[in-house]
Each structure stands twice: as structure tokens, then as C-alpha cells.
mmCIF file of C-alpha atoms in Angstrom:
data_model
loop_
_atom_site.group_PDB
_atom_site.id
_atom_site.type_symbol
_atom_site.label_atom_id
_atom_site.label_comp_id
_atom_site.label_asym_id
_atom_site.label_seq_id
_atom_site.Cartn_x
_atom_site.Cartn_y
_atom_site.Cartn_z
ATOM 1 C CA MET A 12 -30.676 -140.330 37.557
ATOM 2 C CA ASP A 13 -29.456 -142.447 34.637
ATOM 3 C CA ARG A 14 -25.728 -141.765 34.791
ATOM 4 C CA PRO A 15 -24.648 -140.579 38.230
ATOM 5 C CA PHE A 16 -20.930 -141.213 37.636
ATOM 6 C CA ARG A 17 -18.216 -139.811 35.391
ATOM 7 C CA MET A 18 -16.528 -143.032 34.291
ATOM 8 C CA ARG A 19 -18.433 -145.107 31.747
ATOM 9 C CA LYS A 20 -17.505 -148.483 33.236
ATOM 10 C CA VAL A 21 -18.783 -147.356 36.643
ATOM 11 C CA ASN A 22 -22.087 -146.287 35.083
ATOM 12 C CA LEU A 23 -22.314 -149.627 33.261
ATOM 13 C CA LEU A 24 -21.978 -151.527 36.512
ATOM 14 C CA TRP A 25 -24.564 -149.242 38.141
ATOM 15 C CA GLU A 26 -27.046 -149.921 35.331
ATOM 16 C CA LYS A 27 -26.528 -153.656 35.693
ATOM 17 C CA ALA A 28 -26.964 -153.491 39.462
ATOM 18 C CA LYS A 29 -30.300 -151.645 39.174
ATOM 19 C CA LYS A 30 -31.778 -154.761 37.574
ATOM 20 C CA ARG A 31 -30.529 -157.034 40.343
ATOM 21 C CA LEU A 32 -30.120 -155.349 43.708
ATOM 22 C CA PRO A 33 -32.773 -154.161 46.195
ATOM 23 C CA GLN A 34 -32.949 -150.457 47.052
ATOM 24 C CA ASP A 35 -31.047 -150.688 50.339
ATOM 25 C CA ARG A 36 -28.130 -152.436 48.611
ATOM 26 C CA MET A 37 -28.184 -149.851 45.828
ATOM 27 C CA ALA A 38 -27.589 -147.087 48.384
ATOM 28 C CA ASP A 39 -24.509 -148.930 49.659
ATOM 29 C CA LEU A 40 -23.316 -149.601 46.122
ATOM 30 C CA TYR A 41 -23.726 -145.928 45.237
ATOM 31 C CA ALA A 42 -21.356 -144.915 48.036
ATOM 32 C CA ASP A 43 -18.756 -147.496 46.958
ATOM 33 C CA LEU A 44 -19.004 -146.595 43.276
ATOM 34 C CA LYS A 45 -18.812 -142.857 43.929
ATOM 35 C CA ALA A 46 -15.511 -143.363 45.746
ATOM 36 C CA GLN A 47 -14.344 -145.649 42.912
ATOM 37 C CA ASP A 48 -15.362 -143.042 40.330
ATOM 38 C CA VAL A 49 -13.203 -140.420 42.056
ATOM 39 C CA ASP A 50 -10.247 -142.845 42.162
ATOM 40 C CA GLU A 51 -10.665 -143.761 38.489
ATOM 41 C CA LEU A 52 -10.719 -140.113 37.404
ATOM 42 C CA SER A 53 -7.705 -139.289 39.575
ATOM 43 C CA LEU A 54 -5.841 -142.209 38.008
ATOM 44 C CA LYS A 55 -6.745 -141.034 34.508
ATOM 45 C CA LYS A 56 -5.357 -137.577 35.231
ATOM 46 C CA TYR A 57 -2.317 -139.040 37.022
ATOM 47 C CA LYS A 58 -1.462 -141.177 33.970
ATOM 48 C CA SER A 59 -2.034 -138.275 31.572
ATOM 49 C CA GLU A 60 0.745 -136.421 33.423
ATOM 50 C CA GLY A 61 3.179 -139.231 32.583
ATOM 51 C CA ASN A 62 2.984 -141.033 35.928
ATOM 52 C CA ASP A 63 2.358 -144.678 36.882
ATOM 53 C CA GLY A 64 4.785 -146.049 34.319
ATOM 54 C CA ASP A 65 4.919 -149.376 36.131
ATOM 55 C CA GLY A 66 1.128 -149.626 36.276
ATOM 56 C CA GLU A 67 1.099 -150.069 40.045
ATOM 57 C CA GLN A 68 -1.611 -147.464 40.695
ATOM 58 C CA GLU A 69 -3.784 -148.751 37.858
ATOM 59 C CA ALA A 70 -3.545 -152.317 39.187
ATOM 60 C CA MET A 71 -4.566 -151.158 42.640
ATOM 61 C CA ILE A 72 -7.606 -149.225 41.336
ATOM 62 C CA ARG A 73 -8.636 -152.166 39.160
ATOM 63 C CA LYS A 74 -8.366 -154.497 42.159
ATOM 64 C CA LYS A 75 -10.679 -152.204 44.151
ATOM 65 C CA PHE A 76 -13.197 -152.201 41.303
ATOM 66 C CA ARG A 77 -13.204 -155.994 41.160
ATOM 67 C CA ALA A 78 -13.645 -156.116 44.931
ATOM 68 C CA ILE A 79 -16.810 -154.018 44.562
ATOM 69 C CA MET A 80 -18.140 -156.387 41.875
ATOM 70 C CA GLN A 81 -17.460 -159.365 44.151
ATOM 71 C CA LYS A 82 -19.056 -157.663 47.152
ATOM 72 C CA TYR A 83 -22.325 -157.182 45.283
ATOM 73 C CA GLU A 84 -22.066 -160.417 43.242
ATOM 74 C CA LEU A 85 -21.724 -158.595 39.930
ATOM 75 C CA GLU A 86 -18.501 -160.287 38.765
ATOM 76 C CA ASP A 87 -20.142 -161.572 35.584
ATOM 77 C CA HIS A 88 -20.855 -157.997 34.434
ATOM 78 C CA PHE A 89 -17.694 -157.725 32.320
ATOM 79 C CA ASP A 90 -14.092 -158.843 32.339
ATOM 80 C CA ASP A 91 -11.429 -156.363 31.377
ATOM 81 C CA GLY A 92 -13.710 -155.299 28.544
ATOM 82 C CA PRO A 93 -13.026 -153.011 25.602
ATOM 83 C CA ASP A 94 -10.907 -149.907 25.968
ATOM 84 C CA ASP A 95 -13.903 -147.582 25.783
ATOM 85 C CA ILE A 96 -15.177 -148.687 29.206
ATOM 86 C CA ASN A 97 -12.553 -146.305 30.606
ATOM 87 C CA ARG A 98 -14.130 -143.400 28.784
ATOM 88 C CA VAL A 99 -15.200 -140.410 30.867
ATOM 89 C CA GLU A 100 -18.911 -139.514 30.715
ATOM 90 C CA LYS A 101 -19.968 -135.959 30.044
ATOM 91 C CA THR A 102 -20.501 -133.603 32.981
ATOM 92 C CA PRO A 103 -23.546 -131.293 33.043
ATOM 93 C CA GLN A 104 -21.959 -128.945 30.489
ATOM 94 C CA LYS A 105 -25.331 -127.506 29.426
ATOM 95 C CA ILE A 106 -25.404 -125.243 32.458
ATOM 96 C CA LYS A 107 -25.372 -121.655 31.182
ATOM 97 C CA LEU A 108 -22.480 -119.626 32.525
ATOM 98 C CA ASP A 109 -22.882 -116.176 34.064
ATOM 99 C CA LYS A 110 -21.733 -113.361 31.733
ATOM 100 C CA LYS A 111 -18.607 -112.651 33.782
ATOM 101 C CA VAL A 112 -17.709 -116.339 33.982
ATOM 102 C CA GLU A 113 -18.496 -116.864 30.299
ATOM 103 C CA LYS A 114 -16.139 -114.024 29.404
ATOM 104 C CA LEU A 115 -13.338 -115.676 31.380
ATOM 105 C CA TRP A 116 -14.124 -119.005 29.714
ATOM 106 C CA LYS A 117 -13.797 -117.446 26.248
ATOM 107 C CA LYS A 118 -10.394 -116.174 27.317
ATOM 108 C CA ALA A 119 -9.452 -119.680 28.468
ATOM 109 C CA GLU A 120 -10.424 -121.152 25.093
ATOM 110 C CA HIS A 121 -7.726 -119.050 23.441
ATOM 111 C CA ALA A 122 -5.103 -119.321 26.180
ATOM 112 C CA GLY A 123 -3.223 -122.266 24.682
ATOM 113 C CA PHE A 124 -4.510 -125.107 26.844
ATOM 114 C CA THR A 125 -4.464 -128.640 25.463
ATOM 115 C CA ALA A 126 -7.821 -130.288 24.743
ATOM 116 C CA GLU A 127 -7.591 -132.364 27.931
ATOM 117 C CA GLU A 128 -6.574 -129.377 30.066
ATOM 118 C CA LEU A 129 -9.442 -127.360 28.621
ATOM 119 C CA SER A 130 -11.891 -130.182 29.336
ATOM 120 C CA ASP A 131 -10.759 -130.339 32.979
ATOM 121 C CA LEU A 132 -10.949 -126.563 33.241
ATOM 122 C CA ARG A 133 -14.474 -126.541 31.793
ATOM 123 C CA GLU A 134 -15.530 -128.856 34.605
ATOM 124 C CA GLU A 135 -14.183 -126.338 37.115
ATOM 125 C CA PHE A 136 -16.096 -123.524 35.412
ATOM 126 C CA VAL A 137 -19.331 -125.539 35.504
ATOM 127 C CA HIS A 138 -18.799 -126.263 39.187
ATOM 128 C CA HIS A 139 -18.231 -122.560 39.853
ATOM 129 C CA GLN A 140 -21.514 -121.758 38.085
ATOM 130 C CA MET A 141 -23.320 -124.354 40.200
ATOM 131 C CA LYS A 142 -21.998 -122.698 43.341
ATOM 132 C CA MET A 143 -23.171 -119.339 42.026
ATOM 133 C CA GLU A 144 -26.672 -120.725 41.542
ATOM 134 C CA GLU A 145 -26.652 -122.105 45.073
ATOM 135 C CA TYR A 146 -25.537 -118.714 46.410
ATOM 136 C CA ASN A 147 -28.214 -116.855 44.438
ATOM 137 C CA GLN A 148 -30.892 -119.268 45.632
ATOM 138 C CA LEU A 149 -29.889 -118.759 49.266
ATOM 139 C CA LYS A 150 -29.858 -115.001 48.763
ATOM 140 C CA LYS A 151 -33.304 -115.167 47.159
ATOM 141 C CA GLU A 152 -34.711 -117.178 50.071
ATOM 142 C CA LEU A 153 -33.477 -114.568 52.518
ATOM 143 C CA THR A 154 -34.640 -111.515 50.610
ATOM 144 C CA GLU A 155 -38.086 -112.987 49.870
ATOM 145 C CA GLY A 156 -38.676 -113.822 53.516
ATOM 146 C CA HIS A 157 -37.163 -110.779 55.207
ATOM 147 C CA PRO A 158 -34.629 -108.309 53.797
ATOM 148 C CA ILE A 159 -31.130 -109.287 54.856
ATOM 149 C CA SER A 160 -30.263 -106.031 56.594
ATOM 150 C CA ASP A 161 -33.766 -104.888 57.484
ATOM 151 C CA ASN A 162 -34.342 -103.790 61.097
ATOM 152 C CA THR A 163 -37.772 -102.277 60.511
ATOM 153 C CA ILE A 164 -40.422 -102.079 63.201
ATOM 154 C CA GLU A 165 -42.472 -104.713 61.328
ATOM 155 C CA GLN A 166 -39.860 -107.330 62.214
ATOM 156 C CA PHE A 167 -40.269 -106.633 65.935
ATOM 157 C CA LYS A 168 -44.035 -107.027 65.589
ATOM 158 C CA ASP A 169 -43.708 -110.392 63.804
ATOM 159 C CA GLU A 170 -43.843 -113.089 66.482
ATOM 160 C CA ASN A 171 -42.891 -115.757 63.932
ATOM 161 C CA TYR A 172 -39.738 -113.960 62.874
ATOM 162 C CA LYS A 173 -36.856 -116.425 63.350
ATOM 163 C CA TRP A 174 -33.906 -114.217 64.257
ATOM 164 C CA GLU A 175 -31.498 -117.082 64.881
ATOM 165 C CA SER A 176 -32.342 -118.775 61.598
ATOM 166 C CA VAL A 177 -31.919 -115.590 59.570
ATOM 167 C CA ASP A 178 -28.674 -114.733 61.353
ATOM 168 C CA SER A 179 -27.324 -118.203 60.593
ATOM 169 C CA LYS A 180 -28.312 -117.917 56.920
ATOM 170 C CA ASN A 181 -26.697 -114.472 56.702
ATOM 171 C CA LYS A 182 -23.430 -115.885 58.003
ATOM 172 C CA HIS A 183 -23.694 -118.809 55.601
ATOM 173 C CA LEU A 184 -24.340 -116.385 52.747
ATOM 174 C CA LYS A 185 -21.206 -114.405 53.601
ATOM 175 C CA VAL A 186 -19.134 -117.600 53.659
ATOM 176 C CA LYS A 187 -20.573 -118.598 50.269
ATOM 177 C CA HIS A 188 -19.778 -115.156 48.853
ATOM 178 C CA LYS A 189 -16.188 -115.342 50.086
ATOM 179 C CA ASP A 190 -15.819 -118.833 48.624
ATOM 180 C CA LEU A 191 -17.196 -117.691 45.261
ATOM 181 C CA LYS A 192 -14.824 -114.739 45.146
ATOM 182 C CA GLU A 193 -11.800 -116.925 45.938
ATOM 183 C CA ASP A 194 -12.914 -119.563 43.436
ATOM 184 C CA TYR A 195 -13.255 -116.989 40.651
ATOM 185 C CA GLU A 196 -9.836 -115.550 41.486
ATOM 186 C CA ARG A 197 -8.407 -119.070 41.314
ATOM 187 C CA LEU A 198 -9.946 -119.636 37.866
ATOM 188 C CA ASN A 199 -8.735 -116.246 36.701
ATOM 189 C CA PHE A 200 -5.245 -117.109 37.920
ATOM 190 C CA LYS A 201 -5.224 -120.441 36.059
ATOM 191 C CA VAL A 202 -6.464 -118.855 32.834
ATOM 192 C CA GLY A 203 -3.943 -116.033 33.097
ATOM 193 C CA LYS A 204 -0.953 -118.330 33.592
ATOM 194 C CA SER A 205 1.350 -118.298 30.575
ATOM 195 C CA SER A 206 2.290 -121.580 28.887
ATOM 196 C CA PRO A 207 -0.410 -123.838 30.346
ATOM 197 C CA GLY A 208 0.861 -127.310 31.213
ATOM 198 C CA LYS A 209 4.397 -126.015 31.717
ATOM 199 C CA SER A 210 3.865 -123.839 34.786
ATOM 200 C CA GLU A 211 5.592 -124.900 37.992
ATOM 201 C CA PHE A 212 2.355 -124.684 39.985
ATOM 202 C CA THR A 213 -1.191 -123.965 38.841
ATOM 203 C CA GLU A 214 -2.963 -123.448 42.176
ATOM 204 C CA PRO A 215 -2.676 -119.822 43.418
ATOM 205 C CA LYS A 216 -1.958 -120.584 47.089
ATOM 206 C CA VAL A 217 0.742 -123.100 46.119
ATOM 207 C CA TYR A 218 2.264 -120.767 43.541
ATOM 208 C CA GLU A 219 2.388 -117.912 46.065
ATOM 209 C CA MET A 220 4.129 -120.098 48.646
ATOM 210 C CA TRP A 221 6.685 -121.169 46.050
ATOM 211 C CA MET A 222 7.426 -117.545 45.120
ATOM 212 C CA GLU A 223 7.919 -116.738 48.816
ATOM 213 C CA ALA A 224 10.069 -119.839 49.374
ATOM 214 C CA ARG A 225 12.532 -118.700 46.699
ATOM 215 C CA LYS A 226 13.139 -115.570 48.778
ATOM 216 C CA ALA A 227 13.395 -117.414 52.103
ATOM 217 C CA ASN A 228 16.476 -118.505 54.004
ATOM 218 C CA PHE A 229 16.584 -122.004 52.482
ATOM 219 C CA THR A 230 19.678 -123.814 51.268
ATOM 220 C CA ASP A 231 19.499 -125.217 47.732
ATOM 221 C CA GLY A 232 18.731 -128.657 49.144
ATOM 222 C CA GLU A 233 16.074 -127.352 51.522
ATOM 223 C CA LEU A 234 14.467 -125.344 48.735
ATOM 224 C CA GLU A 235 14.299 -128.382 46.457
ATOM 225 C CA SER A 236 12.827 -130.457 49.283
ATOM 226 C CA PHE A 237 10.215 -127.780 50.035
ATOM 227 C CA LYS A 238 9.377 -127.598 46.344
ATOM 228 C CA GLU A 239 8.733 -131.345 46.276
ATOM 229 C CA GLU A 240 6.454 -131.027 49.317
ATOM 230 C CA LEU A 241 4.549 -128.256 47.512
ATOM 231 C CA ARG A 242 4.069 -130.594 44.548
ATOM 232 C CA HIS A 243 2.560 -133.246 46.821
ATOM 233 C CA PHE A 244 0.399 -130.620 48.522
ATOM 234 C CA GLU A 245 -0.895 -129.314 45.188
ATOM 235 C CA HIS A 246 -1.744 -132.872 44.130
ATOM 236 C CA LYS A 247 -3.770 -133.415 47.330
ATOM 237 C CA LEU A 248 -5.378 -129.991 46.980
ATOM 238 C CA LYS A 249 -6.516 -130.795 43.443
ATOM 239 C CA LYS A 250 -7.782 -134.198 44.552
ATOM 240 C CA HIS A 251 -9.908 -132.555 47.242
ATOM 241 C CA GLN A 252 -11.250 -130.017 44.752
ATOM 242 C CA HIS A 253 -12.098 -132.877 42.413
ATOM 243 C CA MET A 254 -13.844 -134.859 45.170
ATOM 244 C CA THR A 255 -15.843 -131.763 46.086
ATOM 245 C CA ARG A 256 -16.905 -131.201 42.467
ATOM 246 C CA GLU A 257 -18.024 -134.815 42.124
ATOM 247 C CA ILE A 258 -20.108 -134.608 45.289
ATOM 248 C CA ASP A 259 -21.666 -131.276 44.284
ATOM 249 C CA MET A 260 -22.419 -132.394 40.732
ATOM 250 C CA ALA A 261 -24.148 -135.540 41.972
ATOM 251 C CA ALA A 262 -26.249 -133.475 44.377
ATOM 252 C CA TYR A 263 -27.028 -130.956 41.618
ATOM 253 C CA GLN A 264 -28.287 -133.659 39.250
ATOM 254 C CA TYR A 265 -30.319 -135.413 41.930
ATOM 255 C CA ARG A 266 -31.890 -132.348 43.489
ATOM 256 C CA ARG A 267 -34.875 -132.147 41.134
ATOM 257 C CA LYS A 268 -35.950 -135.701 42.007
ATOM 258 C CA ASP A 269 -35.330 -135.424 45.719
ATOM 259 C CA ASP A 270 -33.872 -138.951 45.724
ATOM 260 C CA LEU A 271 -30.292 -138.432 46.833
ATOM 261 C CA PRO A 272 -29.001 -141.801 48.112
ATOM 262 C CA GLN A 273 -28.085 -142.125 51.768
ATOM 263 C CA GLY A 274 -24.571 -143.161 50.788
ATOM 264 C CA HIS A 275 -24.025 -139.624 49.509
ATOM 265 C CA LYS A 276 -23.722 -138.397 53.116
ATOM 266 C CA GLU A 277 -20.864 -140.833 53.736
ATOM 267 C CA LEU A 278 -19.031 -139.472 50.711
ATOM 268 C CA GLN A 279 -19.582 -135.925 51.936
ATOM 269 C CA ASP A 280 -18.042 -136.883 55.269
ATOM 270 C CA LYS A 281 -15.108 -138.550 53.511
ATOM 271 C CA THR A 282 -14.527 -135.440 51.412
ATOM 272 C CA LYS A 283 -14.749 -133.236 54.504
ATOM 273 C CA ASP A 284 -12.195 -135.390 56.375
ATOM 274 C CA TYR A 285 -9.820 -135.290 53.416
ATOM 275 C CA GLY A 286 -10.247 -131.523 53.275
ATOM 276 C CA GLN A 287 -9.191 -131.256 56.930
ATOM 277 C CA LYS A 288 -6.028 -133.229 56.163
ATOM 278 C CA VAL A 289 -5.235 -130.944 53.230
ATOM 279 C CA LYS A 290 -5.830 -127.905 55.443
ATOM 280 C CA LYS A 291 -3.401 -129.260 58.056
ATOM 281 C CA ILE A 292 -0.705 -129.827 55.424
ATOM 282 C CA HIS A 293 -1.175 -126.250 54.226
ATOM 283 C CA THR A 294 -0.908 -124.915 57.786
ATOM 284 C CA ASP A 295 2.287 -126.904 58.463
ATOM 285 C CA LEU A 296 3.901 -125.710 55.220
ATOM 286 C CA ARG A 297 2.838 -122.145 55.942
ATOM 287 C CA ILE A 298 4.399 -122.215 59.443
ATOM 288 C CA ARG A 299 7.704 -123.564 58.110
ATOM 289 C CA LEU A 300 7.762 -120.976 55.346
ATOM 290 C CA ASP A 301 6.989 -118.099 57.719
ATOM 291 C CA ASN A 302 9.801 -119.223 60.049
ATOM 292 C CA ALA A 303 12.232 -119.314 57.131
ATOM 293 C CA LEU A 304 11.137 -115.863 55.993
ATOM 294 C CA ARG A 305 11.674 -114.476 59.516
ATOM 295 C CA HIS A 306 15.211 -115.827 59.543
ATOM 296 C CA THR A 307 15.780 -114.163 56.192
ATOM 297 C CA GLU A 308 14.712 -110.801 57.631
ATOM 298 C CA LEU A 309 17.130 -111.245 60.548
#
């Protein structure tokens, strides 16, 4: 894969490293650069929202990037370099969208999003389509082997019929279907929001909690504090979604060559751990909100 990362400067370093490092070191470098790529993209979005005025976050991310260059003895690759090294590479936009998804995308194009917001949203649509393809492939594998809900007598005669395997795949298929449905509803919600870029919250589960919080038994101060916690939660939620997209897109682009680096597994684990933390934050916020709502009813 020629350009496995989103940020141009990360891809430039990767290209340089391929001429110098042995394969085992490249696998380690891939894991480090993938994490750096996620941080760089998060910083770019963070700054586009008017944050990091003092440059503290940018300095920290740059320091991490230099540490990677030093670790693999690639410091001579480039200094600060021209501004265009911070350019974002294109994602696999050529993926053809499903008719239903394409229709929603056309609606998004005329919904009033800024160019940058629309670019970010397009990435989410592409990721949704990739998940649809994965779901359809899994469904195809099941139906071509044995019908999903088939309890015919032929199955009982087949000694090689793997009941446990099929049952596991059926459960996995149902989980995938539920995830696809929720993901489409999330995209539909974002597209349907009026005044993009000015909405209080853009993630459905966060927006719903905020609507409920306004009806709960909170003082003005408590409500403002809870609102700030929801902002932080939404930021972490979006970061996890972004990490997941990056991991999935890398796997999608590598899958035809069957050469996914070993370091990819470490990044999957990191993304999974971060997802657990986000889930815990959501649970804690949900419990506090439910308690406040109960007091309101009393």
C-alpha cells in the first residue's frame, strides 16, 4: 500500500523509511505512525474549531512526531518543512455508495455544511459503506454455505455441518446489522440538523441526553456543568469514531494484498480500550441524568 496514512507528512516519512528499515522495524513504525496520524488529524480538527490558541497541543504532537523520527533514526528526513506537509491525503472516496446512502449524501451536499464539514462527513459516509460491504460479505458467506435459518433434514445428515460456527456467525451478523442501522440513523440525524456548525451537539446520543438534561432537576449551575461534561464526552466519542474509521480504512485498503502489518493489531487494541473508556463515561453520565430525572418526577 503506497499511502497508508491520512496526513501527507506521515506518508512522506513512511516512504523514506521503506528505503532504509528492515521489515520487522517497518511493522513497529507502522503502529507508531498510525497512532501519530490519528493525533495529527484530531489536532487539525481541534484547531479548525478555534481551539489551541496557545499552540500547546500542536507543540506536543510535533514533539511526538520528532520522537518517532529519532527512534527510527529518520531525523534527517525533513525539518519543519513547507506548510503543505500538513495536508490531509485523500481517503478511498471512489467507493460507490449504496442507493439509500447516496440519496442521503445528496441531501447532505445541499444542507449548508461548510467545505471542511462536508469533507469530514464524506469520510463518515465512506466508512458506513465499507461496513455495509463487510456485512453483505458475511451474509453471503453464510447463505452460500448453509441458509441462515434453514433447519432442513439435509443439515442433520451433514456430518461436517459446523453448528457452533454458523451460530456464532449469525450472532455476529445480527450485531453488524444493528450497528449499521444505528450508524445510518446517526448520519441521518447529522444531515437533518439545521444550521450545521452551529448546533449545540451533533452526535444523537449526546443531543438526546442534553434535551433530557434541560428537563431534569438541575440547578442552572449544575445544568451548565453537565453541559460541559457532555461537550467533553462528545469530543471523546468523535475521537473514538475517528480512530475506528482509520483502523477500518487501513484494513480495507490492505485486504486485497493480505499484508496487514502486525502493528495493526496493537492499534485495534488501543482503539478498543479507548472505546471502553468512552462507554464508561456514557454510562456514568446516563446514571446521573436518570437520577436527576427521577427527582424531577418526585
